[in-house]
mmCIF file of N, CA and C in Angstrom:
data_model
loop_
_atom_site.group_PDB
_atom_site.id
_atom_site.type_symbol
_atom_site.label_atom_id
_atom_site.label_comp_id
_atom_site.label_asym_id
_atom_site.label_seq_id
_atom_site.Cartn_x
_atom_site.Cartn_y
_atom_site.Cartn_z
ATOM 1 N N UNK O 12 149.164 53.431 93.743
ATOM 2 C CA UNK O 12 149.647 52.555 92.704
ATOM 3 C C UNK O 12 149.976 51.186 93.285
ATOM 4 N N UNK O 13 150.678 51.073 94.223
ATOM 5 C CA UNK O 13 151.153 49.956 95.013
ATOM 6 C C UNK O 13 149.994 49.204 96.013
ATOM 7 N N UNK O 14 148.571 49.916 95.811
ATOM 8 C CA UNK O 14 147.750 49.516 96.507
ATOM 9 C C UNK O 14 146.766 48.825 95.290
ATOM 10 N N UNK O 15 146.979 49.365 94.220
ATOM 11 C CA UNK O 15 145.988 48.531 92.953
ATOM 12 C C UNK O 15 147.181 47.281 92.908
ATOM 13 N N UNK O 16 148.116 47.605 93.026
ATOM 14 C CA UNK O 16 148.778 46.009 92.587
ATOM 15 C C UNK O 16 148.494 44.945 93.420
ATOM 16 N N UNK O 17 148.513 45.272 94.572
ATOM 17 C CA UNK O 17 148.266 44.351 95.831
ATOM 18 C C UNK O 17 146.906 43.978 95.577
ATOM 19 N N UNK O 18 145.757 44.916 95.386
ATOM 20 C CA UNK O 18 144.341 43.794 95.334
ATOM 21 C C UNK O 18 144.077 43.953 94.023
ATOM 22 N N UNK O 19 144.630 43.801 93.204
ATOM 23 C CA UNK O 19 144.744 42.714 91.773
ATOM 24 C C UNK O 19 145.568 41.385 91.874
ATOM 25 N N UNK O 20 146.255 41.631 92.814
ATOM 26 C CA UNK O 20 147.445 40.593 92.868
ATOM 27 C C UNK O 20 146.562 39.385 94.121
ATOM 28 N N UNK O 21 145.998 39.987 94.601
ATOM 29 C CA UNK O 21 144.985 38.879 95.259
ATOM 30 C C UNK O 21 144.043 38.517 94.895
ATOM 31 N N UNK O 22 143.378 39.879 93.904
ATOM 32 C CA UNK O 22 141.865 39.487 93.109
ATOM 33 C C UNK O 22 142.599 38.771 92.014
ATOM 34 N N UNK O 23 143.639 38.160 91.382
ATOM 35 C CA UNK O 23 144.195 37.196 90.454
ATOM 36 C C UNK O 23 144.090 36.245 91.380
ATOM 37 N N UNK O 24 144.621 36.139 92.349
ATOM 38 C CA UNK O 24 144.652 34.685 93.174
ATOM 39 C C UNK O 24 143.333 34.007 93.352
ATOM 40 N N UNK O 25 142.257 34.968 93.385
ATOM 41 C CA UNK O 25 141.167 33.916 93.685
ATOM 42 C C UNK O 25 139.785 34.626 92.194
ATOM 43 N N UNK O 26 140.564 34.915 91.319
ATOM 44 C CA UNK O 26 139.821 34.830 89.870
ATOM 45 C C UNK O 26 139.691 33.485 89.564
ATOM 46 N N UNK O 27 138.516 32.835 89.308
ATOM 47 C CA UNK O 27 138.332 31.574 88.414
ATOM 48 C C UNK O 27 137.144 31.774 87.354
ATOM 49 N N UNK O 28 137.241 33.083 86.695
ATOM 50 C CA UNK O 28 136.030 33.371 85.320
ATOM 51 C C UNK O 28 135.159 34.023 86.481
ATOM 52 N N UNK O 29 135.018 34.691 87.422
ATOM 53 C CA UNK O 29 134.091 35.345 88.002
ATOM 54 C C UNK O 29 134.147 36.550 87.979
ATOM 55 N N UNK O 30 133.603 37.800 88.270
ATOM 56 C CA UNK O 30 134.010 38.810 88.510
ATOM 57 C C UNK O 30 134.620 39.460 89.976
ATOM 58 N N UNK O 31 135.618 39.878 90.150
ATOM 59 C CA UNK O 31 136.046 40.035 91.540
ATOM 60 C C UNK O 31 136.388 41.704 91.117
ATOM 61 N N UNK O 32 135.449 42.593 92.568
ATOM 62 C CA UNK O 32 135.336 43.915 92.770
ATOM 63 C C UNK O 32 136.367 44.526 93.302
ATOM 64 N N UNK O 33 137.128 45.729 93.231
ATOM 65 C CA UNK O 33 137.847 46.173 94.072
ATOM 66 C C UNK O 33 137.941 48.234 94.002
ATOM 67 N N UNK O 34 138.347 48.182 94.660
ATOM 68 C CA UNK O 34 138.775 49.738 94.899
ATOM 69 C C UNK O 34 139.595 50.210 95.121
ATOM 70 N N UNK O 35 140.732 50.983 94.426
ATOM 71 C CA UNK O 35 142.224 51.647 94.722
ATOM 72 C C UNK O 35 142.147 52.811 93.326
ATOM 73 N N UNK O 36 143.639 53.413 93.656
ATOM 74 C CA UNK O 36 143.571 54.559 92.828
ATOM 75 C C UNK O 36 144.661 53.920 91.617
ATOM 76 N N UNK O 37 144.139 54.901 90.586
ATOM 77 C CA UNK O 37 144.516 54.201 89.149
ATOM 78 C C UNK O 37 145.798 54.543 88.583
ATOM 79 N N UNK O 38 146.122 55.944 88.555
ATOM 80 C CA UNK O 38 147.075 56.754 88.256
ATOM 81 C C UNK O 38 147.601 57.754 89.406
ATOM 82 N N UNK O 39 148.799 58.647 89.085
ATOM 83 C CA UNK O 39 148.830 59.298 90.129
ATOM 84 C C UNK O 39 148.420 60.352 89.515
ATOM 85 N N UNK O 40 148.463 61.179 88.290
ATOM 86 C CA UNK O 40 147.642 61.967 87.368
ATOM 87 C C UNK O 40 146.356 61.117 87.021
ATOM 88 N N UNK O 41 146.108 60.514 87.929
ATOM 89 C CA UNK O 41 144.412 60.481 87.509
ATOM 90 C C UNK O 41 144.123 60.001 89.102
ATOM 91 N N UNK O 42 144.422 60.800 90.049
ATOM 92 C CA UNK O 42 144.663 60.140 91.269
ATOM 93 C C UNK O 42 142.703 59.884 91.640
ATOM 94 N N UNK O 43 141.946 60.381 91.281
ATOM 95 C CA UNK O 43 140.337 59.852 91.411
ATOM 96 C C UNK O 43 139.782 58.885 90.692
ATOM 97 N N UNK O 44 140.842 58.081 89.860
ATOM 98 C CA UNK O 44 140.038 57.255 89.008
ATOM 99 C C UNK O 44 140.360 55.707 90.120
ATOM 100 N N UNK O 45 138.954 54.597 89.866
ATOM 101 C CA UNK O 45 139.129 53.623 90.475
ATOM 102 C C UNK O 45 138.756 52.405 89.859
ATOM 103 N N UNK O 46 139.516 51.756 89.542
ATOM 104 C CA UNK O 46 138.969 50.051 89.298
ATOM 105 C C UNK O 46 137.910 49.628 90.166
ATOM 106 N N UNK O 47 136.828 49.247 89.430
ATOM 107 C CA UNK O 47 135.352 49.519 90.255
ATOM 108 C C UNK O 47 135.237 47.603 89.810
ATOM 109 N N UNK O 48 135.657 47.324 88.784
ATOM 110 C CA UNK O 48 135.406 45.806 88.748
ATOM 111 C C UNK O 48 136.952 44.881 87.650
ATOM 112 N N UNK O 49 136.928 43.954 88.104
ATOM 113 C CA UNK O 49 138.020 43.102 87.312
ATOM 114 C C UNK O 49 137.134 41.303 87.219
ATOM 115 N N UNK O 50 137.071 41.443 85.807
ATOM 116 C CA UNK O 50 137.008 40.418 84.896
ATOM 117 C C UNK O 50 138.011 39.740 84.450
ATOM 118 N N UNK O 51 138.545 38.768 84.544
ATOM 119 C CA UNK O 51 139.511 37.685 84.341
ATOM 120 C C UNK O 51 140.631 38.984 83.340
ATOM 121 N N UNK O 52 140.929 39.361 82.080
ATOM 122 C CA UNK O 52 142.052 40.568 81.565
ATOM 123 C C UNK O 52 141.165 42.278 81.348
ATOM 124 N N UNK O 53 139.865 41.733 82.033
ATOM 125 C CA UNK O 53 139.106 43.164 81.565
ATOM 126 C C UNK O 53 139.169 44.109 82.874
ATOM 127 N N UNK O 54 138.935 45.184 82.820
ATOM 128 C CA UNK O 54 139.027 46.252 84.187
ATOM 129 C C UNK O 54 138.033 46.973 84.008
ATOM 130 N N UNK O 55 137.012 46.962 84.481
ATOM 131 C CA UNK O 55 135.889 48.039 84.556
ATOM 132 C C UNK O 55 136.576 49.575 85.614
ATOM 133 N N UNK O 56 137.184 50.976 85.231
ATOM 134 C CA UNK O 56 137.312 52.122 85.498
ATOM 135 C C UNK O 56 136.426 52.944 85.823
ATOM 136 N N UNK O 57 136.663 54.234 87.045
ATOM 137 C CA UNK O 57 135.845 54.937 86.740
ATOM 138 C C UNK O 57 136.843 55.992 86.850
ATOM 139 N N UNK O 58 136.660 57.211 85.878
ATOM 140 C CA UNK O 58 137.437 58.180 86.263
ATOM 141 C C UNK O 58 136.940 59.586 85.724
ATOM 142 N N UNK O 59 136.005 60.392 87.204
ATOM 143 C CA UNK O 59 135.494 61.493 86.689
ATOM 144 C C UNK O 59 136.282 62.695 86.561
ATOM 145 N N UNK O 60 136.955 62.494 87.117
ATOM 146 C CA UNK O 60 137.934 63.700 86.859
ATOM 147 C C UNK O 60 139.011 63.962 85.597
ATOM 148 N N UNK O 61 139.079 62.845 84.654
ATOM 149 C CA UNK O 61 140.205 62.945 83.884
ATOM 150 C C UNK O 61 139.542 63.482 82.694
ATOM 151 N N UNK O 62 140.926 64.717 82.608
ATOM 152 C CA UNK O 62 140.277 65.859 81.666
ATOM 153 C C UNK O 62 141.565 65.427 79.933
ATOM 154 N N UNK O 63 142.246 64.792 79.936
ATOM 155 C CA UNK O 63 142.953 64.106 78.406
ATOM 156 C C UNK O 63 142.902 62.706 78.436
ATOM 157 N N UNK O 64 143.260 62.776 76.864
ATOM 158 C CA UNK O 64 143.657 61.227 76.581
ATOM 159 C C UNK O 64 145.007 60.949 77.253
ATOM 160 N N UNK O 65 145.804 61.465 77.746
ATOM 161 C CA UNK O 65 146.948 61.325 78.723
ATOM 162 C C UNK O 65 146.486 60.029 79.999
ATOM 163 N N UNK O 66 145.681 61.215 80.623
ATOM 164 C CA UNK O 66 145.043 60.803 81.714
ATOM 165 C C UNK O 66 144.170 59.109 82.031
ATOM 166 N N UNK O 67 143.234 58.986 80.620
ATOM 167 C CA UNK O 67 142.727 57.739 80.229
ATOM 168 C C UNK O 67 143.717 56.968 79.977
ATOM 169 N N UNK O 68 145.196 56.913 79.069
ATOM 170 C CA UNK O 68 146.156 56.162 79.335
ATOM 171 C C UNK O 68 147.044 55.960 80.251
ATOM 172 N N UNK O 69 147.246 56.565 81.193
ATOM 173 C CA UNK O 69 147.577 56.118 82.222
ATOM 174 C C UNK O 69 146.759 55.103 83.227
ATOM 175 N N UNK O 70 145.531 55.977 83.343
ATOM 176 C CA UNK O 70 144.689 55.050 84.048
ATOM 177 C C UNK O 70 144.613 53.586 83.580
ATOM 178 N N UNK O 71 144.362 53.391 82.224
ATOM 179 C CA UNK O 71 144.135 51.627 81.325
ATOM 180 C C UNK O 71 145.751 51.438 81.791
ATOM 181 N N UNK O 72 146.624 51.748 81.937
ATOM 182 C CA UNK O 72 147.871 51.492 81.899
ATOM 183 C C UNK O 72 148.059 50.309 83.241
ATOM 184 N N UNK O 73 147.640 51.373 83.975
ATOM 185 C CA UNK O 73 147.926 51.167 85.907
ATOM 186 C C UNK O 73 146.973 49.970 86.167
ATOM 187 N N UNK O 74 145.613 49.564 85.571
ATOM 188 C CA UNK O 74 144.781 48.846 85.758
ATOM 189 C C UNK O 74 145.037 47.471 84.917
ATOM 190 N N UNK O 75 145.738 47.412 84.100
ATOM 191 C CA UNK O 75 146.196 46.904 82.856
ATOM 192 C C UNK O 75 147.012 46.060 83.993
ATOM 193 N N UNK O 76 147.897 46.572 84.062
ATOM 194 C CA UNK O 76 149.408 45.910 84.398
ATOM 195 C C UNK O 76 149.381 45.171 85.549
ATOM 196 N N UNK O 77 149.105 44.488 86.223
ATOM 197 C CA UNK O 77 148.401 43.681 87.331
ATOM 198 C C UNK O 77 148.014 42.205 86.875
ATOM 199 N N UNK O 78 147.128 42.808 86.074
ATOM 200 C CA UNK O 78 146.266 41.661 85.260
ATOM 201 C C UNK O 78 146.713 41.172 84.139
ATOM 202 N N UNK O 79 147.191 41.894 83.356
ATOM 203 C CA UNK O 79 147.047 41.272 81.750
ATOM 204 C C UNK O 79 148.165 40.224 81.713
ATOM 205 N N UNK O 80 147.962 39.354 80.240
ATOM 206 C CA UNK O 80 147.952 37.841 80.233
ATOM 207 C C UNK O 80 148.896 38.080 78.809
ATOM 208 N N UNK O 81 150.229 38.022 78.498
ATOM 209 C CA UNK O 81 150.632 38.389 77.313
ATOM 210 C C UNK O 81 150.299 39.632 76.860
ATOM 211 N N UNK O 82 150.324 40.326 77.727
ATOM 212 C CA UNK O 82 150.503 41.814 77.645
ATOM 213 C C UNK O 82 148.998 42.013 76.591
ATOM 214 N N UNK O 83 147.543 40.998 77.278
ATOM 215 C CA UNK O 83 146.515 41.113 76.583
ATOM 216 C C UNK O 83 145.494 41.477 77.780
ATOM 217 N N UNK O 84 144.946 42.951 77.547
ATOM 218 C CA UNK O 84 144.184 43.281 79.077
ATOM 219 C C UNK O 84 143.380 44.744 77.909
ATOM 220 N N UNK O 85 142.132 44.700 78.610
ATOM 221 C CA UNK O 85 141.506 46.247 77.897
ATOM 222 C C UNK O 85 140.599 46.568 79.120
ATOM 223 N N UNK O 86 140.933 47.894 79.338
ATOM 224 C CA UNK O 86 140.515 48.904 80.244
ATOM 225 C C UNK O 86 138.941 49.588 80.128
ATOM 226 N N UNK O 87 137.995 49.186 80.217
ATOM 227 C CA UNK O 87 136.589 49.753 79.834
ATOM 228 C C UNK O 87 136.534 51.019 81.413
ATOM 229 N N UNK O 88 136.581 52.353 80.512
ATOM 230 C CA UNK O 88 136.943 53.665 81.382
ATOM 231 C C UNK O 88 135.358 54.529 81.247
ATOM 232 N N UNK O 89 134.653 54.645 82.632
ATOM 233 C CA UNK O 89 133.283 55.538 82.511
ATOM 234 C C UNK O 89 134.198 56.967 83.221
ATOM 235 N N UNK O 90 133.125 57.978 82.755
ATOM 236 C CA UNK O 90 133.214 58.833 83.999
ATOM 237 C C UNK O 90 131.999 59.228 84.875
ATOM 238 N N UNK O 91 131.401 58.205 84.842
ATOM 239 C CA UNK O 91 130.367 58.645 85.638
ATOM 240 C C UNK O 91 130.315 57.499 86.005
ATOM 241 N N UNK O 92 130.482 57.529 87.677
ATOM 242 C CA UNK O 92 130.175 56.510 88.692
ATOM 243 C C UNK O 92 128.811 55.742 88.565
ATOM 244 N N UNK O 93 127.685 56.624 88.370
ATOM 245 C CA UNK O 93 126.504 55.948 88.144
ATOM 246 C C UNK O 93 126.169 54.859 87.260
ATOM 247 N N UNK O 94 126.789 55.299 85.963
ATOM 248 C CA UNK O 94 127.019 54.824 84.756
ATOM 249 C C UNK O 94 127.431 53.414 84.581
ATOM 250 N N UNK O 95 128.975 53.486 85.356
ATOM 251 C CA UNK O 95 129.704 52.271 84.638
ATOM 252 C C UNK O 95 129.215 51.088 85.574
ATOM 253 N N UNK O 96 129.724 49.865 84.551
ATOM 254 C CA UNK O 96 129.286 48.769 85.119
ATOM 255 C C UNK O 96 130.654 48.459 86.048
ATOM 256 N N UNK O 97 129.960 47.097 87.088
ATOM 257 C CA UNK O 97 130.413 46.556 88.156
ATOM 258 C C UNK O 97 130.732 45.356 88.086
ATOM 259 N N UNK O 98 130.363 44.802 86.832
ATOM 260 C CA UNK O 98 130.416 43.684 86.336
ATOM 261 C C UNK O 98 129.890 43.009 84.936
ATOM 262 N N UNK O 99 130.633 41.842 83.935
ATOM 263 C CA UNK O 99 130.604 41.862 83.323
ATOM 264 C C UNK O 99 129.263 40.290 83.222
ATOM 265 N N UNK O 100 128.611 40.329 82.204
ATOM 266 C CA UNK O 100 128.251 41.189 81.225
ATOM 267 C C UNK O 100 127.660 42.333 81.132
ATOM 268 N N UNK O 101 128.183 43.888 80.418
ATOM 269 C CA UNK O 101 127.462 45.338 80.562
ATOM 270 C C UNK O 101 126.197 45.324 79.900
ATOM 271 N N UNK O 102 125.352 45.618 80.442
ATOM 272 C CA UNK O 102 124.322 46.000 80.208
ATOM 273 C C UNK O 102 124.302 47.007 79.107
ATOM 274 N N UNK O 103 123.113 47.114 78.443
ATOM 275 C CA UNK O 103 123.338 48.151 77.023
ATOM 276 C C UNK O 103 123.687 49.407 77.426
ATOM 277 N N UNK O 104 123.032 49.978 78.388
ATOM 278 C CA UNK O 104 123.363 51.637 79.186
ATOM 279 C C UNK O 104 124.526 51.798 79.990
ATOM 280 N N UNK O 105 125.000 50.836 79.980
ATOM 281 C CA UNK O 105 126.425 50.539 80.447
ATOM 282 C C UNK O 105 127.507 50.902 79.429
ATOM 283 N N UNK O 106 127.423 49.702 78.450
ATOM 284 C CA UNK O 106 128.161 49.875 76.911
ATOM 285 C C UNK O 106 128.267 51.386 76.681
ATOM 286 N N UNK O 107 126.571 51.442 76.277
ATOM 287 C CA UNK O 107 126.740 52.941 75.739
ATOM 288 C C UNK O 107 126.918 54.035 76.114
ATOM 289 N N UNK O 108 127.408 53.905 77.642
ATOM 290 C CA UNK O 108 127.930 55.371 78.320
ATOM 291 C C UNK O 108 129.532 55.215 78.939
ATOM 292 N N UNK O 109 129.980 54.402 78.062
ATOM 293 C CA UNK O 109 131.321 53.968 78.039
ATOM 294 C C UNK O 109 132.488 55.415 77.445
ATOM 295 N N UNK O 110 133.472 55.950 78.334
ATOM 296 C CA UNK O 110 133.431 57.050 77.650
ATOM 297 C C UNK O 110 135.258 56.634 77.026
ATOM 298 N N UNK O 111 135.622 55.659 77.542
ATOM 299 C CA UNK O 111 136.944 55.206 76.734
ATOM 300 C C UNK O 111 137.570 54.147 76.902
ATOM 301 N N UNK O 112 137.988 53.361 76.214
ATOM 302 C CA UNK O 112 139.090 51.924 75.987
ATOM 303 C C UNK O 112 139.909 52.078 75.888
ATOM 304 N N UNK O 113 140.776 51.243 76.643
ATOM 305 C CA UNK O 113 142.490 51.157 76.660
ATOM 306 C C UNK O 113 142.507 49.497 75.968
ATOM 307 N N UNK O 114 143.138 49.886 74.995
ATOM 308 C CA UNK O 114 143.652 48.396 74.443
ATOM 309 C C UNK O 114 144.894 48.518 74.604
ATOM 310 N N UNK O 115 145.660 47.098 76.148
ATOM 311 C CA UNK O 115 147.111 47.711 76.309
ATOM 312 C C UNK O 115 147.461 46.765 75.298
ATOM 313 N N UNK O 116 147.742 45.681 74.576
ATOM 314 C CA UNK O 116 147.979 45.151 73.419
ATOM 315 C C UNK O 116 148.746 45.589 72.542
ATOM 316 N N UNK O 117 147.742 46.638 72.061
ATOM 317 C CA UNK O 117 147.765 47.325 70.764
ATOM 318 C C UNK O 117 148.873 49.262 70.890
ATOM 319 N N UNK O 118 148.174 49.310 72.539
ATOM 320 C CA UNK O 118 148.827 50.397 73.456
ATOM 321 C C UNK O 118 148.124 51.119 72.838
ATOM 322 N N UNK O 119 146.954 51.311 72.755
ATOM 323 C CA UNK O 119 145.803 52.227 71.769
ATOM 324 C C UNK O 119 144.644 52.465 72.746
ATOM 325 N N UNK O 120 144.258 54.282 72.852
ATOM 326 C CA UNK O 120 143.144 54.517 73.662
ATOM 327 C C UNK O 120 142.198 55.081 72.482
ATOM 328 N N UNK O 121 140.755 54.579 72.358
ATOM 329 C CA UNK O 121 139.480 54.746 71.960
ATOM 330 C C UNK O 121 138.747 55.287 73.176
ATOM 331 N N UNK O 122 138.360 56.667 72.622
ATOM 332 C CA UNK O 122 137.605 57.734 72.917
ATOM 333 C C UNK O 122 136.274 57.435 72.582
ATOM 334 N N UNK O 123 135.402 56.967 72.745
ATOM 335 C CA UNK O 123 134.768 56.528 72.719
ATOM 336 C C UNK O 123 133.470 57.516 71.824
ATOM 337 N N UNK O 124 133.444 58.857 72.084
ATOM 338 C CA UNK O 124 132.612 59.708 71.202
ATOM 339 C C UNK O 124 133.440 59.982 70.002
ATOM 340 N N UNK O 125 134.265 60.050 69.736
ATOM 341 C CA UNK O 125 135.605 60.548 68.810
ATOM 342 C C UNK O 125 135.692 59.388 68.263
ATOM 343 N N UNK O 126 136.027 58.230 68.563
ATOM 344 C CA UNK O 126 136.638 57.066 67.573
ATOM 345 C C UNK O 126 135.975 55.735 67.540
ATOM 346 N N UNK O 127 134.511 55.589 68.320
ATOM 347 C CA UNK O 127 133.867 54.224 68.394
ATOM 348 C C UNK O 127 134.950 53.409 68.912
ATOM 349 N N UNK O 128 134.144 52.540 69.891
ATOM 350 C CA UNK O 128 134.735 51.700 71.512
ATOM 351 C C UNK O 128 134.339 50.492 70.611
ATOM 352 N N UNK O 129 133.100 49.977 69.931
ATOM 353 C CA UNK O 129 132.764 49.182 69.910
ATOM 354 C C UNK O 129 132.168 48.721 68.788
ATOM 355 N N UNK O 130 131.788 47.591 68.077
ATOM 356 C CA UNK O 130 130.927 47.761 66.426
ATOM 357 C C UNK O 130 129.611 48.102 67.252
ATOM 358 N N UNK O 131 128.956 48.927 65.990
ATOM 359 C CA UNK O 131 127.814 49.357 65.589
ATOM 360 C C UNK O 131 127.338 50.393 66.792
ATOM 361 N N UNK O 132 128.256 50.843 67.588
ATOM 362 C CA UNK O 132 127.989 52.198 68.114
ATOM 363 C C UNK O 132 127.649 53.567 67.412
ATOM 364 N N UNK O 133 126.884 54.008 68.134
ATOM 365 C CA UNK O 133 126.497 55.529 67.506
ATOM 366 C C UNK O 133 126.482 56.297 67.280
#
């Protein structure tokens, strides 16, 4: 936890609209999930192991809180390493194997097969 704050807290220092990569653990109940990319309030996740929506909110939580700007930050969560993107803009097979959103804002997780992540998903 104290290791995602530290390289968010440096990947903020030298963010200027680029994408800056990093790697640490997300949750301590989601202790395999990893911030695989950070976009100026966005967090690209990966977390194959997380088996609830518990788990996905914690993770957007931990990745969230570093970054966000008026408590305005959303968590784009894969579970498949292969899958998720590394950087933004996602590619369509990216998008669409998106398996959940953390809107910390709103404090609302979208499941992405269950509740649509995005308009005109399928």
């Amino acid at each position: 936890m104290r290791l995602l704050k530290w390289v968010a807290l440096l990947g903020g220092l030298a963010l200027t609209g680029s994408a800056v990569t990093s790697s640490a653990l997300a949750a301590p109940e989601t202790e395999s999930c990893s911030v695989v990319g950070i976009y100026g309030t966005i967090a690209l996740v990966v977390c194959p192991d997380a088996k609830s929506d518990a788990a996905f909110i914690a993770a957007g939580q931990e990745a969230c809180e570093p970054i966000a700007v008026r408590n305005v930050c959303n968590a784009w969560i894969w579970r498949s390493e292969q899958r998720a993107a590394r950087m933004l803009p996602m590619e369509n097979h990216q998008l669409e194997s998106v398996t959940a959103l953390w809107i910390n804002r709103q404090g609302t997780l979208k499941v992405c097969a269950r509740d649509g992540c995005y308009a005109g998903q399928k």
